[in-house]
XYZ file of C-alpha atoms in Angstrom:
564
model
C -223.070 -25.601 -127.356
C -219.270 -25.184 -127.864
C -219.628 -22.709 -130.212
C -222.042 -20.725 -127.508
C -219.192 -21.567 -124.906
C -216.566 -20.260 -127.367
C -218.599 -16.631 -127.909
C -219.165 -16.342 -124.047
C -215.396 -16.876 -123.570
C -214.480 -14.262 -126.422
C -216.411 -11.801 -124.757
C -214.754 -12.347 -121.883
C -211.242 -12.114 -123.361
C -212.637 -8.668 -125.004
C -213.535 -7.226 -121.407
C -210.371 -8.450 -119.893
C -208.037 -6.902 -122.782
C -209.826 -3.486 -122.664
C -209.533 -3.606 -119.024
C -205.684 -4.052 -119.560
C -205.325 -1.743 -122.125
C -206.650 1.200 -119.441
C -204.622 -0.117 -117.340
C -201.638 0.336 -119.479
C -203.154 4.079 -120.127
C -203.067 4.695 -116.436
C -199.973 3.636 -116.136
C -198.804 5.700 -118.635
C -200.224 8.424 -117.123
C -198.899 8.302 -113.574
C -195.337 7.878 -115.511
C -195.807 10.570 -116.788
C -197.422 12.452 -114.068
C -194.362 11.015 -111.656
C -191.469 12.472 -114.573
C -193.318 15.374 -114.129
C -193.496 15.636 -110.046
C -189.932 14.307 -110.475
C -188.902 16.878 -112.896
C -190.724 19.162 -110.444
C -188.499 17.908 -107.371
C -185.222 18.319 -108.874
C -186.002 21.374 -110.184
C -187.157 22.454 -106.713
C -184.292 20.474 -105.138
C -181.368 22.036 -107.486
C -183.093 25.330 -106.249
C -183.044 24.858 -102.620
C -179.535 23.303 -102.646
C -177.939 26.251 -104.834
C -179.538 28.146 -102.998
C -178.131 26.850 -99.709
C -174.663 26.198 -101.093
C -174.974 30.013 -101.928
C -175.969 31.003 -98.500
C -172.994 28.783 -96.402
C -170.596 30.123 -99.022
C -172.141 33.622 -98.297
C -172.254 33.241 -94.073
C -168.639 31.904 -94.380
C -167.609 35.065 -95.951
C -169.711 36.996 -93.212
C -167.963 34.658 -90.635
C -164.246 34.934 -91.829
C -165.008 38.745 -91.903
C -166.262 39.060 -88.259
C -163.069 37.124 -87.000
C -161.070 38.951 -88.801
C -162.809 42.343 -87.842
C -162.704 40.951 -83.804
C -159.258 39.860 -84.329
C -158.239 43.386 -85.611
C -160.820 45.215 -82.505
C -158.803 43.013 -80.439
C -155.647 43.636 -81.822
C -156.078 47.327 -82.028
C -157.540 47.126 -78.296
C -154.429 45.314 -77.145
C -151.970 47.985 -78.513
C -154.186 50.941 -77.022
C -154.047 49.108 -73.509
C -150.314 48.733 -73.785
C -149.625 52.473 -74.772
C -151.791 53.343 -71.716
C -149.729 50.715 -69.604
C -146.386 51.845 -70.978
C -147.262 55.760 -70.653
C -148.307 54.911 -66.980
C -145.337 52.806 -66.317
C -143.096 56.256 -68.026
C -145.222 57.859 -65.494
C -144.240 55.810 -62.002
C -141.112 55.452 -63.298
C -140.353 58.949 -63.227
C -142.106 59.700 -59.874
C -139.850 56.965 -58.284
C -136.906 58.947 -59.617
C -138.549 61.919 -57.844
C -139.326 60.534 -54.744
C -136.065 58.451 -54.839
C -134.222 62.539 -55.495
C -136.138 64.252 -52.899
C -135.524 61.318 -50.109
C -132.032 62.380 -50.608
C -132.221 65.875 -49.407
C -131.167 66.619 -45.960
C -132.525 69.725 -45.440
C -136.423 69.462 -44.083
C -137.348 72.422 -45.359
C -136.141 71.506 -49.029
C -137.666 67.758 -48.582
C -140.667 69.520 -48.003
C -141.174 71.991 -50.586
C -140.074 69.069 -52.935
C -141.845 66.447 -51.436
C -145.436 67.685 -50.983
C -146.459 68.480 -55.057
C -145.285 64.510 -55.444
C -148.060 63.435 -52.033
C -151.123 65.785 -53.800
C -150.256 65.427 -57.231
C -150.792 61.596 -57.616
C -150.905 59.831 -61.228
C -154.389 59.136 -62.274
C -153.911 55.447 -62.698
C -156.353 53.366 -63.879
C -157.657 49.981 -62.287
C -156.343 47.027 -65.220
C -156.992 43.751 -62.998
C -160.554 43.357 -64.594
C -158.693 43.894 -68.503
C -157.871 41.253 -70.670
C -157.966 40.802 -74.230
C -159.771 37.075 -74.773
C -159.645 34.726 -77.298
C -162.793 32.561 -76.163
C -165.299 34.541 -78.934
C -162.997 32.495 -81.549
C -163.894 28.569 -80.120
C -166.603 27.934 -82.368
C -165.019 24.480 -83.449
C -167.501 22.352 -81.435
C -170.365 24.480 -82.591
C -169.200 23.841 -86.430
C -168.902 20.421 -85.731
C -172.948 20.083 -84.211
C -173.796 22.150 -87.107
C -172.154 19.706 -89.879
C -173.110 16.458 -88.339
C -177.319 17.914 -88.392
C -176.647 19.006 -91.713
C -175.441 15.496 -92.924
C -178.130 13.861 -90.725
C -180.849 15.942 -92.588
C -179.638 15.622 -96.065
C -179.417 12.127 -95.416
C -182.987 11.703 -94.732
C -183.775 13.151 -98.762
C -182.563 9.868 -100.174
C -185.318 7.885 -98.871
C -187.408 8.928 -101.714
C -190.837 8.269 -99.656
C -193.029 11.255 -99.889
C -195.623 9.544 -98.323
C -195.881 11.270 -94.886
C -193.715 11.408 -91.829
C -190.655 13.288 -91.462
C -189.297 11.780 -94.681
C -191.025 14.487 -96.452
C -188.858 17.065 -97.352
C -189.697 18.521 -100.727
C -192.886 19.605 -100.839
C -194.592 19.555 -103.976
C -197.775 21.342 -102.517
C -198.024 25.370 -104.195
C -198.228 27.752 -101.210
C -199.258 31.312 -101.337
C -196.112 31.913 -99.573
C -193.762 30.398 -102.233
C -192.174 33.736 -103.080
C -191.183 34.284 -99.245
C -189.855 30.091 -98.879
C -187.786 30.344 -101.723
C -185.731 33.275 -100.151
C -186.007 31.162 -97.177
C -184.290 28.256 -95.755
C -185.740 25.227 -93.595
C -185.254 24.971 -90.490
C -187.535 21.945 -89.689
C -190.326 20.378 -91.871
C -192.914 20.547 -89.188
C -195.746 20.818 -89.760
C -195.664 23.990 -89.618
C -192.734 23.763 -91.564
C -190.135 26.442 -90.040
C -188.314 29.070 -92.380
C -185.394 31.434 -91.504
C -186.013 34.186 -93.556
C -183.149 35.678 -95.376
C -183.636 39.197 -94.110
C -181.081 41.659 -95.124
C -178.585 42.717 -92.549
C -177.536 45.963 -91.899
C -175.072 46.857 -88.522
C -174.286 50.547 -88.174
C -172.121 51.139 -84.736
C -174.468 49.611 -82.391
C -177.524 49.246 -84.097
C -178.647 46.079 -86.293
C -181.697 46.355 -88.597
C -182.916 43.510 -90.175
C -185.154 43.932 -93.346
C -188.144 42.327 -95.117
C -189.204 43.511 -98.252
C -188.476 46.655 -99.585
C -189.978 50.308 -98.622
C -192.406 51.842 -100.592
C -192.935 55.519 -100.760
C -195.901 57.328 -99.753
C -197.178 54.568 -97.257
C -197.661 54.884 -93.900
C -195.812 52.999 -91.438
C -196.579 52.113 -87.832
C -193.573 51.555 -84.852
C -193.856 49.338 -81.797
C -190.987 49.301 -79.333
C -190.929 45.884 -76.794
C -188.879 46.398 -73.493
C -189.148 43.425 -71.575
C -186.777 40.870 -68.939
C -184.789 38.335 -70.421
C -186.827 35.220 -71.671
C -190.289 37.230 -71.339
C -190.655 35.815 -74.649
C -190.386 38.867 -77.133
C -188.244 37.067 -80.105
C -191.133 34.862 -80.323
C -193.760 37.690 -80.478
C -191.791 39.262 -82.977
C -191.708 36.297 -85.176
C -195.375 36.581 -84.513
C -195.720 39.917 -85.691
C -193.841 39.033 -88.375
C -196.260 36.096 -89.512
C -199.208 38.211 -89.069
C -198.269 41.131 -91.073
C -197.197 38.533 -93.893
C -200.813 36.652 -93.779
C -199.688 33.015 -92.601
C -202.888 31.055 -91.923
C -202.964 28.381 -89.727
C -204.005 25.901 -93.147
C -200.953 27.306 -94.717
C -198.594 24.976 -92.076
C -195.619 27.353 -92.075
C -193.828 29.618 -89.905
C -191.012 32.009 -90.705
C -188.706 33.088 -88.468
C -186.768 37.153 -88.611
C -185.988 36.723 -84.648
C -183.517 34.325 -83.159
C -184.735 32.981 -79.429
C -183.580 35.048 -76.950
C -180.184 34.348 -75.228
C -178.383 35.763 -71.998
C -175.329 35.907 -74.005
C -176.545 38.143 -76.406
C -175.502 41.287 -77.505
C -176.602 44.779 -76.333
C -177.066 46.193 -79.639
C -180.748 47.073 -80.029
C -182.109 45.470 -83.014
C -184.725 47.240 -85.399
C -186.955 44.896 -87.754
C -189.004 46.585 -90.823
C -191.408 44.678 -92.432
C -192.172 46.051 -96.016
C -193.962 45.184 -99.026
C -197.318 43.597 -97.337
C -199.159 47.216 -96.964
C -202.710 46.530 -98.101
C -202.986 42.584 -97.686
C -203.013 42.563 -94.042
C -202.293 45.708 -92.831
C -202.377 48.851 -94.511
C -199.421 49.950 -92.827
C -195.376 48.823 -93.319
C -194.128 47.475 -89.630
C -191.438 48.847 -87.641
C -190.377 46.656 -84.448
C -187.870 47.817 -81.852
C -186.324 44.442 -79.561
C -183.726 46.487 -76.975
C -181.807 43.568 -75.100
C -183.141 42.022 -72.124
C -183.457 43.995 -69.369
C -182.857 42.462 -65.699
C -180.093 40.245 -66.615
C -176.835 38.977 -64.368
C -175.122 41.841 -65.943
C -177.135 44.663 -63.653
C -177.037 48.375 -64.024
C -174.365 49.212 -66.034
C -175.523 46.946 -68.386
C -178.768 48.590 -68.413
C -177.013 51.930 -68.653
C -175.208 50.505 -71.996
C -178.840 49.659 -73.185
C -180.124 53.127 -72.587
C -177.206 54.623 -74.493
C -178.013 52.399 -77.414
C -181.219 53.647 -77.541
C -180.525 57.239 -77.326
C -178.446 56.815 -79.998
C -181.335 55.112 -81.940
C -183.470 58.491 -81.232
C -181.071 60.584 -82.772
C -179.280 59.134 -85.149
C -180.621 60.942 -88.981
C -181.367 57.831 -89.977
C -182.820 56.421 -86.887
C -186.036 55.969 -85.284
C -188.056 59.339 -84.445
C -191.451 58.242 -83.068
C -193.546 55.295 -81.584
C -196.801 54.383 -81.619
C -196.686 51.622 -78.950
C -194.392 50.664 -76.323
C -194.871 46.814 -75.543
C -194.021 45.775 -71.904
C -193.635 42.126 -72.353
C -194.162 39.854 -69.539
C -195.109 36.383 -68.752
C -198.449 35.297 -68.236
C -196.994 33.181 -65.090
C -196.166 36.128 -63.323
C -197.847 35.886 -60.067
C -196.235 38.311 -57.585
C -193.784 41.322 -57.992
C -190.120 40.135 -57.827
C -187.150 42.079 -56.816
C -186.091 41.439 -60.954
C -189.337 42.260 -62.281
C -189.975 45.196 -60.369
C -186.446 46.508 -61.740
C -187.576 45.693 -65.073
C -190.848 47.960 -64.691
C -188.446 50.738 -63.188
C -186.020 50.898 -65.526
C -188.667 51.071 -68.482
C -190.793 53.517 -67.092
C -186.987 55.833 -66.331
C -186.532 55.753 -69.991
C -189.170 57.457 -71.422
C -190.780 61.034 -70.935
C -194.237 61.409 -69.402
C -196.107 62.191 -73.018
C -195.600 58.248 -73.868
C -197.614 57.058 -71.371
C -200.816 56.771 -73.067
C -199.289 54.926 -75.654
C -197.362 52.268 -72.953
C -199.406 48.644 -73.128
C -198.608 45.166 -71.498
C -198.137 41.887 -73.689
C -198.831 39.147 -71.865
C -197.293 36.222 -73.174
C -197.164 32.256 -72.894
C -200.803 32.803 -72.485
C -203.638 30.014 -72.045
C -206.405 32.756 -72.875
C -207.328 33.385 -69.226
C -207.730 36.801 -68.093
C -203.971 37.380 -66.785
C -205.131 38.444 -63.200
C -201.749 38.210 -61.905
C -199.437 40.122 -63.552
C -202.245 42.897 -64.396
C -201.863 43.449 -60.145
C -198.055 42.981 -60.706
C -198.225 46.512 -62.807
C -200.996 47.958 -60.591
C -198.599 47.140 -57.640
C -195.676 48.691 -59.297
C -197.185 52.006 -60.085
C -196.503 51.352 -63.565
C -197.712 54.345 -65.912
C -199.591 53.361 -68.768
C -202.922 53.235 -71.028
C -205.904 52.495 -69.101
C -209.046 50.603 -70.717
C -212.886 51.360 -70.059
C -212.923 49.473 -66.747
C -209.407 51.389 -65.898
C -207.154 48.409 -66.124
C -203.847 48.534 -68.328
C -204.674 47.969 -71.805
C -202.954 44.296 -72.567
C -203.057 41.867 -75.322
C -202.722 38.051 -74.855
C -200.765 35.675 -77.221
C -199.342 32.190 -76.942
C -195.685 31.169 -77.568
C -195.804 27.723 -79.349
C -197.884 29.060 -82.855
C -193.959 27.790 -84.383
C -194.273 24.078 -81.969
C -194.806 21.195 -84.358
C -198.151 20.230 -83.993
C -199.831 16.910 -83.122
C -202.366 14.569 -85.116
C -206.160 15.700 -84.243
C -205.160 17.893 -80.985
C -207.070 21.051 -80.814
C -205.124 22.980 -78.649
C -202.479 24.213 -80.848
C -205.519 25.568 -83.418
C -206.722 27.257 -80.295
C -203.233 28.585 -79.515
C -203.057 30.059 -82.908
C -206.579 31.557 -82.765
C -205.804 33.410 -79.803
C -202.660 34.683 -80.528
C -204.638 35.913 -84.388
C -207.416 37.456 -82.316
C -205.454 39.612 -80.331
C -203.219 40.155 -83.177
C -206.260 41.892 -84.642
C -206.735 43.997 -81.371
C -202.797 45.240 -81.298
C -202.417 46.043 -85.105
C -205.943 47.815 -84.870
C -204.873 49.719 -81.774
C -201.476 50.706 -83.755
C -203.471 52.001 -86.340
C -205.387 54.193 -84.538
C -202.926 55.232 -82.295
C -201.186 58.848 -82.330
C -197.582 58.461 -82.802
C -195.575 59.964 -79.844
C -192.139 61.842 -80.729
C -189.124 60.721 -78.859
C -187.567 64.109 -78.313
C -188.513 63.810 -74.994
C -187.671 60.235 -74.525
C -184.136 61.246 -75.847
C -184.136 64.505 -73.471
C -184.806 62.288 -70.516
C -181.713 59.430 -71.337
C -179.669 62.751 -71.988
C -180.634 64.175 -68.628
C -179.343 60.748 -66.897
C -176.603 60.949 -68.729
C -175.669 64.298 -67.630
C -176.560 63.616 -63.779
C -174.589 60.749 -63.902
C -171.719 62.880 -65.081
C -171.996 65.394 -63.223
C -172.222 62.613 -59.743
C -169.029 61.188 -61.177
C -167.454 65.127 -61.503
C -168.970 65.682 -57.892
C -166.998 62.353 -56.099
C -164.148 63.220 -57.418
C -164.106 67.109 -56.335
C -164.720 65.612 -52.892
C -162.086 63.135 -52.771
C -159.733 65.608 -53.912
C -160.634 68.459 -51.370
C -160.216 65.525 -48.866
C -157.041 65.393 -49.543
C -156.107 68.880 -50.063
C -157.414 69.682 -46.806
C -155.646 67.174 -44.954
C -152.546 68.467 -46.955
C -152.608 72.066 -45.480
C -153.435 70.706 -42.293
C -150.005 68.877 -42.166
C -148.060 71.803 -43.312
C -150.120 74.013 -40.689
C -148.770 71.724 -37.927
C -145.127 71.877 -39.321
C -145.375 75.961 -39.497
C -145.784 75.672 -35.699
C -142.295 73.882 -35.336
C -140.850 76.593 -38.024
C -139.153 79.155 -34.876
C -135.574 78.129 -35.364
C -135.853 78.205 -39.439
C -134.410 81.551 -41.038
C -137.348 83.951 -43.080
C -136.767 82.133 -46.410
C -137.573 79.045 -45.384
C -140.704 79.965 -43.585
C -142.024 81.993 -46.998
C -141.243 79.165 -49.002
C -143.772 77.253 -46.814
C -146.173 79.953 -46.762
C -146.113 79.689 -50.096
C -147.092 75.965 -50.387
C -149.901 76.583 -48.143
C -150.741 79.711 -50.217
C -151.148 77.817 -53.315
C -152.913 74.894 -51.628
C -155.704 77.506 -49.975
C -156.137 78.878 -53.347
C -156.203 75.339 -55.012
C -159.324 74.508 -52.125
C -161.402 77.461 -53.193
C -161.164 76.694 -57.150
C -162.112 72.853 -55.830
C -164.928 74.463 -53.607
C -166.978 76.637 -56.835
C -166.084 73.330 -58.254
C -167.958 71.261 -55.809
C -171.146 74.029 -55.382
C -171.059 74.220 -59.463
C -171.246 70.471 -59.631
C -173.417 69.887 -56.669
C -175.904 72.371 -58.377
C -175.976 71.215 -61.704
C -176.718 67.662 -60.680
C -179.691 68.974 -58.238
C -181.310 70.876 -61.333
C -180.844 67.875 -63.396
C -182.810 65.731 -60.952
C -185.483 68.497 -60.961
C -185.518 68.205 -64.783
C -185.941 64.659 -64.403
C -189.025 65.448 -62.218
C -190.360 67.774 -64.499
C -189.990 65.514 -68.079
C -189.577 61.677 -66.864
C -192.241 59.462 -66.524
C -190.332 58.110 -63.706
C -187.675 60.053 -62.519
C -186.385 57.797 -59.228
C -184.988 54.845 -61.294
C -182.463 52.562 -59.824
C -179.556 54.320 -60.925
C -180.696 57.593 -60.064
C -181.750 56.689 -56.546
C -177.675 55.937 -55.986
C -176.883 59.501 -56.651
C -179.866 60.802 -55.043
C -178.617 59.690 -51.792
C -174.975 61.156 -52.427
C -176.723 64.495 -53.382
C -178.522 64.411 -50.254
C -175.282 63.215 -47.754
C -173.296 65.929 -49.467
C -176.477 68.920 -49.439
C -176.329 67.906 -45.718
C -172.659 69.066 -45.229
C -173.635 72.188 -47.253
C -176.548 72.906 -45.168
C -178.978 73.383 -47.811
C -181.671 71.871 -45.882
C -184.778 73.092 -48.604
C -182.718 71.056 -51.246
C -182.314 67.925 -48.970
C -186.151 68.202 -48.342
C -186.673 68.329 -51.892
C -184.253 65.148 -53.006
C-alpha cells in the first residue's frame, strides 16, 4: 500500500516538475520577447528623441534667424523713417527761413510776389503719429517658459514604464502603415488619435509661404483648391483634413497629422500654399495643391483685405506661382443662420476677387457640421446673391465635414466614428468633383485685382487733383481781389502780379486735363470691372463709386452719373 502511495505521489511530482519546467520556458520566452520590445523601445525612443533634439536645435536656428532678420527690418525701417523725418525737418526748416525773410519785407507788392509760391507750394508732409518701430514681436519669454515646463511635464510621464493603457503610453510599439510619415513627424498628443505635426518643408518667398509634403513627381497631374473664408470658419482644420485624406488615414489607424496650424486673428497676411506630393495613385490619382488666403472679415477691415488681395495677385503672377484653380472653397460655418453685416462682407469681397469665368467652379464648405442638410447658410448665399455652381435641384453645390476628426476620442461613443464617416464621405464627393472639374485660368482673376488696383489709384490721383485746384482757385481769387486795390501801384508792380495770376491760370488748366484725364480713366476702369468681375460693386469700390459720381455731378456728365 505504501509502495502504491509512493508511485501515485511520484507521478505527481513528475506532473508538477514538467509543469514548472514550461513555466520556466515561458518565462524565458517573455524575457526574451520583453529584451526584444525593450530593445525595440529604445531604439524607437533614441529615434524620436534625436530626432527632436535635432528639430529644437533646428527651430532655434530658424528662431535666432527671424529675430535677427526683424531686428535688422526694424532697424533698417527705423533709419528710413528718420531720413524721411530729418529731410522733412531740412524741409520746414528752410520754409521758416522763407517765411521768416519774406515777413520782413515792407513793400506789399514784394511780400506778395514772395509770399504766395510759399501759401500754394506746401511740403508734402506725411502723417507719423500712427509710426513706431515696436519691440513687442520680441517678448516671447513667457511663451518659452509654457513651452519648457509641457515639455518637462511630458517627458516626465515616459519614466513610468507602464504601457498598459492610459495616457502613460507613449511609445507605441504597434507597426502603422503610416510609420514612414510619424517618423518625420513629431507628437503632439498621444490621443487616441495620436496627433502628429508633420515636418513639412518651409519655403517663404516675399509674401508667400508654401509648405511641402512629399516630393513632386513629373508627368502627374495635379489638382488646386483655393479656400476664402472669415476668420475661425474653420479652414486650417479642413486643410488638415484634406491633408489626412489624400495621405489614406483610416479611422482604425488612430492618428492624425497636422500641415495647418489653427487659425489665429493675429496671424499673418501672407497667403499660404500647401502641396501634397508623393500619394498620386493610393488615394487620389492626383498631387494636391491647397490655397489658405488669411481670414477675411477681421478687426483689421478693408485695407487689410486690400493687403490680402495684393498677396494674391502676386500669387497669380509670380513664374513660379499658382496659374489655375479647379475649385474655389467658400468656407463657412454650419451655424450660420442669418446674413450678418461680417458675413455678408466676407461673400462680397470673395466674389470682387475673381473674374466671372470662375463661377462655375465656386462651391460652399460647410463646416462644424452634424450631417444635417445646412438649410441656413445655403439661404445665407441665396440671400447674398452669391455666384456660384448650381446642383440638379439648383442649389449651390456644398460639401459637409465635421471639425473634431483630430478631438481625442471617448471609450465606446459612436459619434466621433460618425463624425469621421461624414467628413470621409464627402471627402469622396469634393476630391471626385476636383477631378472632374475643368481647371479655370486666373488671368482674369489677376486682370480683375489689377483693375482695382488701378481704380483705386487713379481715386487717390483724382482727390488729390481736387484738393489742389481747391486751393489754386481760392489762390487767384485772393490775388484777383488785391488787383482791384492795385490803382496807386506804378506798371511794374501791377505786371509782376499779373504775372502770378498768369502762372496760377495756367497751373488750373494743366490741374483741370488732369482732373478730366483722371476722372475718365477711373470711370472706364469701373466699366472694365463690369465687363470682367464677377462682382464688380465690392466694398471698396462702392467708396469710390460715390466720389466718381459727386465729382461727374460737378462735371455735368449726367449719362456717366446714370451709369455709376
Amino acid at each position: 500500500m505504501r509502495k502504491s502511495q509512493l508511485r501515485l505521489e511520484n507521478n505527481s511530482m513528475d506532473q508538477m516538475i514538467q509543469e514548472r519546467e514550461q513555466k520556466i520556458q515561458e518565462l524565458q520566452q517573455s524575457v526574451k520577447t520583453s529584451r526584444s520590445k525593450a530593445e525595440e523601445a529604445l531604439s524607437y525612443s533614441r529615434k524620436v528623441m534625436t530626432a527632436l533634439v535635432q528639430h529644437i536645435k533646428t527651430e532655434f536656428t530658424r528662431l535666432s534667424e527671424a529675430i535677427e532678420t526683424k531686428q535688422e527690418i526694424n532697424e533698417t525701417e527705423a533709419e528710413s523713417f528718420i531720413d524721411e523725418l530729418q529731410a522733412e525737418i531740412t524741409h520746414m526748416k528752410k520754409k521758416k527761413l522763407q517765411c521768416h525773410e519774406a515777413s520782413l519785407i515792407r513793400d506789399p507788392f514784394s511780400f506778395l510776389e514772395n509770399v504766395l509760391p510759399l501759401t500754394y507750394n506746401k511740403p508734402q508732409l506725411q502723417d507719423w503719429s500712427a509710426v513706431t518701430v515696436t519691440s513687442d514681436q520680441f517678448m516671447i519669454q513667457e511663451t518659452l517658459a509654457e513651452l519648457e515646463t509641457k515639455v518637462r511635464e511630458e517627458v516626465s510621464t515616459l519614466y513610468n514604464i507602464n504601457f498598459r493603457g492610459g495616457k502613460q503610453q507613449r511609445i507605441s510599439l504597434i507597426s502603422s502603415p503610416h510609420e514612414d510619415i510619424i517618423s518625420d513627424s513629431f507628437l503632439i498628443r498621444s490621443g487616441p488619435p495620436a496627433v502628429y505635426q508633420l515636418r513639412a518643408k518651409k519655403q517663404k518667398t516675399g509674401t508667400l509661404t508654401r509648405m511641402t509634403v512629399g516630393e513632386k513627381r513629373p508627368n502627374k497631374t495635379n489638382r488646386t483648391i483655393l479656400l476664402v473664408g472669415e476668420t475661425g470658419a474653420g479652414k486650417s482644420t479642413l486643410i488638415n483634413a484634406l491633408l489626412n485624406y489624400t495621405m489614406g488615414v483610416k479611422w482604425e489607424d488612430e492618428v492624425w497629422f497636422m500641415i495647418a496650424e489653427e487659425e489665429r486673428r493675429s496671424q499673418t497676411s501672407d497667403v499660404m500654399v500647401y502641396e501634397i506630393f508623393g500619394f498620386e495613385d493610393e488615394t487620389l490619382p492626383y498631387s494636391l495643391t491647397i490655397i489658405n488666403t488669411p481670414g477675411y472679415g477681421d478687426t483689421r477691415g478693408i485695407e487689410h483685405d486690400d493687403i490680402i488681395s495684393h498677396r494674391l495677385l502676386d500669387l497669380f503672377q509670380s513664374e513660379d506661382g499658382v496659374h489655375e484653380v479647379h475649385a474655389v472653397g467658400l468656407v463657412m460655418k454650419a451655424s450660420v443662420n442669418r446674413l450678418s453685416e461680417p458675413l455678408r462682407y466676407v461673400f462680397d469681397s470673395v466674389m470682387s476677387l475673381f473674374g466671372k469665368d470662375v463661377e462655375k467652379n465656386i462651391i460652399a464648405l460647410i463646416t462644424h457640421s452634424d450631417g444635417s442638410r445646412p438649410k441656413n447658410p445655403l439661404q445665407a448665399l441665396e440671400a447674398a446673391n452669391i455666384k456660384c455652381a448650381k446642383n440638379e435641384d439648383s442649389q449651390p453645390v456644398h460639401f459637409l465635414f465635421n471639425n473634431c476628426q483630430h478631438e481625442e476620442r471617448m471609450e465606446e461613443n459612436t459619434i466621433f466614428r460618425n463624425s469621421w464617416e461624414l467628413t470621409q464621405t464627402n471627402m469622396d464627393h469634393l476630391t471626385d468633383l476636383l477631378g472632374k472639374s475643368n481647371p479655370q485660368k486666373l488671368m482674369k482673376t489677376a486682370e480683375v485685382l489689377n483693375e482695382r488696383i488701378r481704380l483705386k489709384a487713379c481715386i487717390q490721383n483724382l482727390e488729390d487733383r481736387f484738393e489742389l485746384a481747391d486751393l489754386k482757385q481760392t489762390e487767384i481769387r485772393q490775388i484777383r481781389e488785391a488787383l482791384k486795390q492795385t490803382n496807386h501801384r506804378n506798371k511794374i508792380e501791377i505786371e509782376k502780379i499779373l504775372s502770378l495770376l498768369e502762372n496760377l491760370e495756367k497751373e488750373m488748366k494743366v490741374l483741370t486735363a488732369e482732373k478730366e484725364k483722371w476722372l475718365s480713366d477711373s470711370y472706364q476702369h469701373v466699366v472694365r470691372l463690369e465687363e470682367i468681375a464677377l462682382k464688380a460693386d465690392s466694398a471698396s469700390t462702392v467708396a469710390h463709386l460715390d466720389f466718381l459720381i459727386e465729382k461727374m455731378k460737378e462735371e455735368g456728365d449726367m449719362d456717366k452719373v446714370q451709369k455709376l
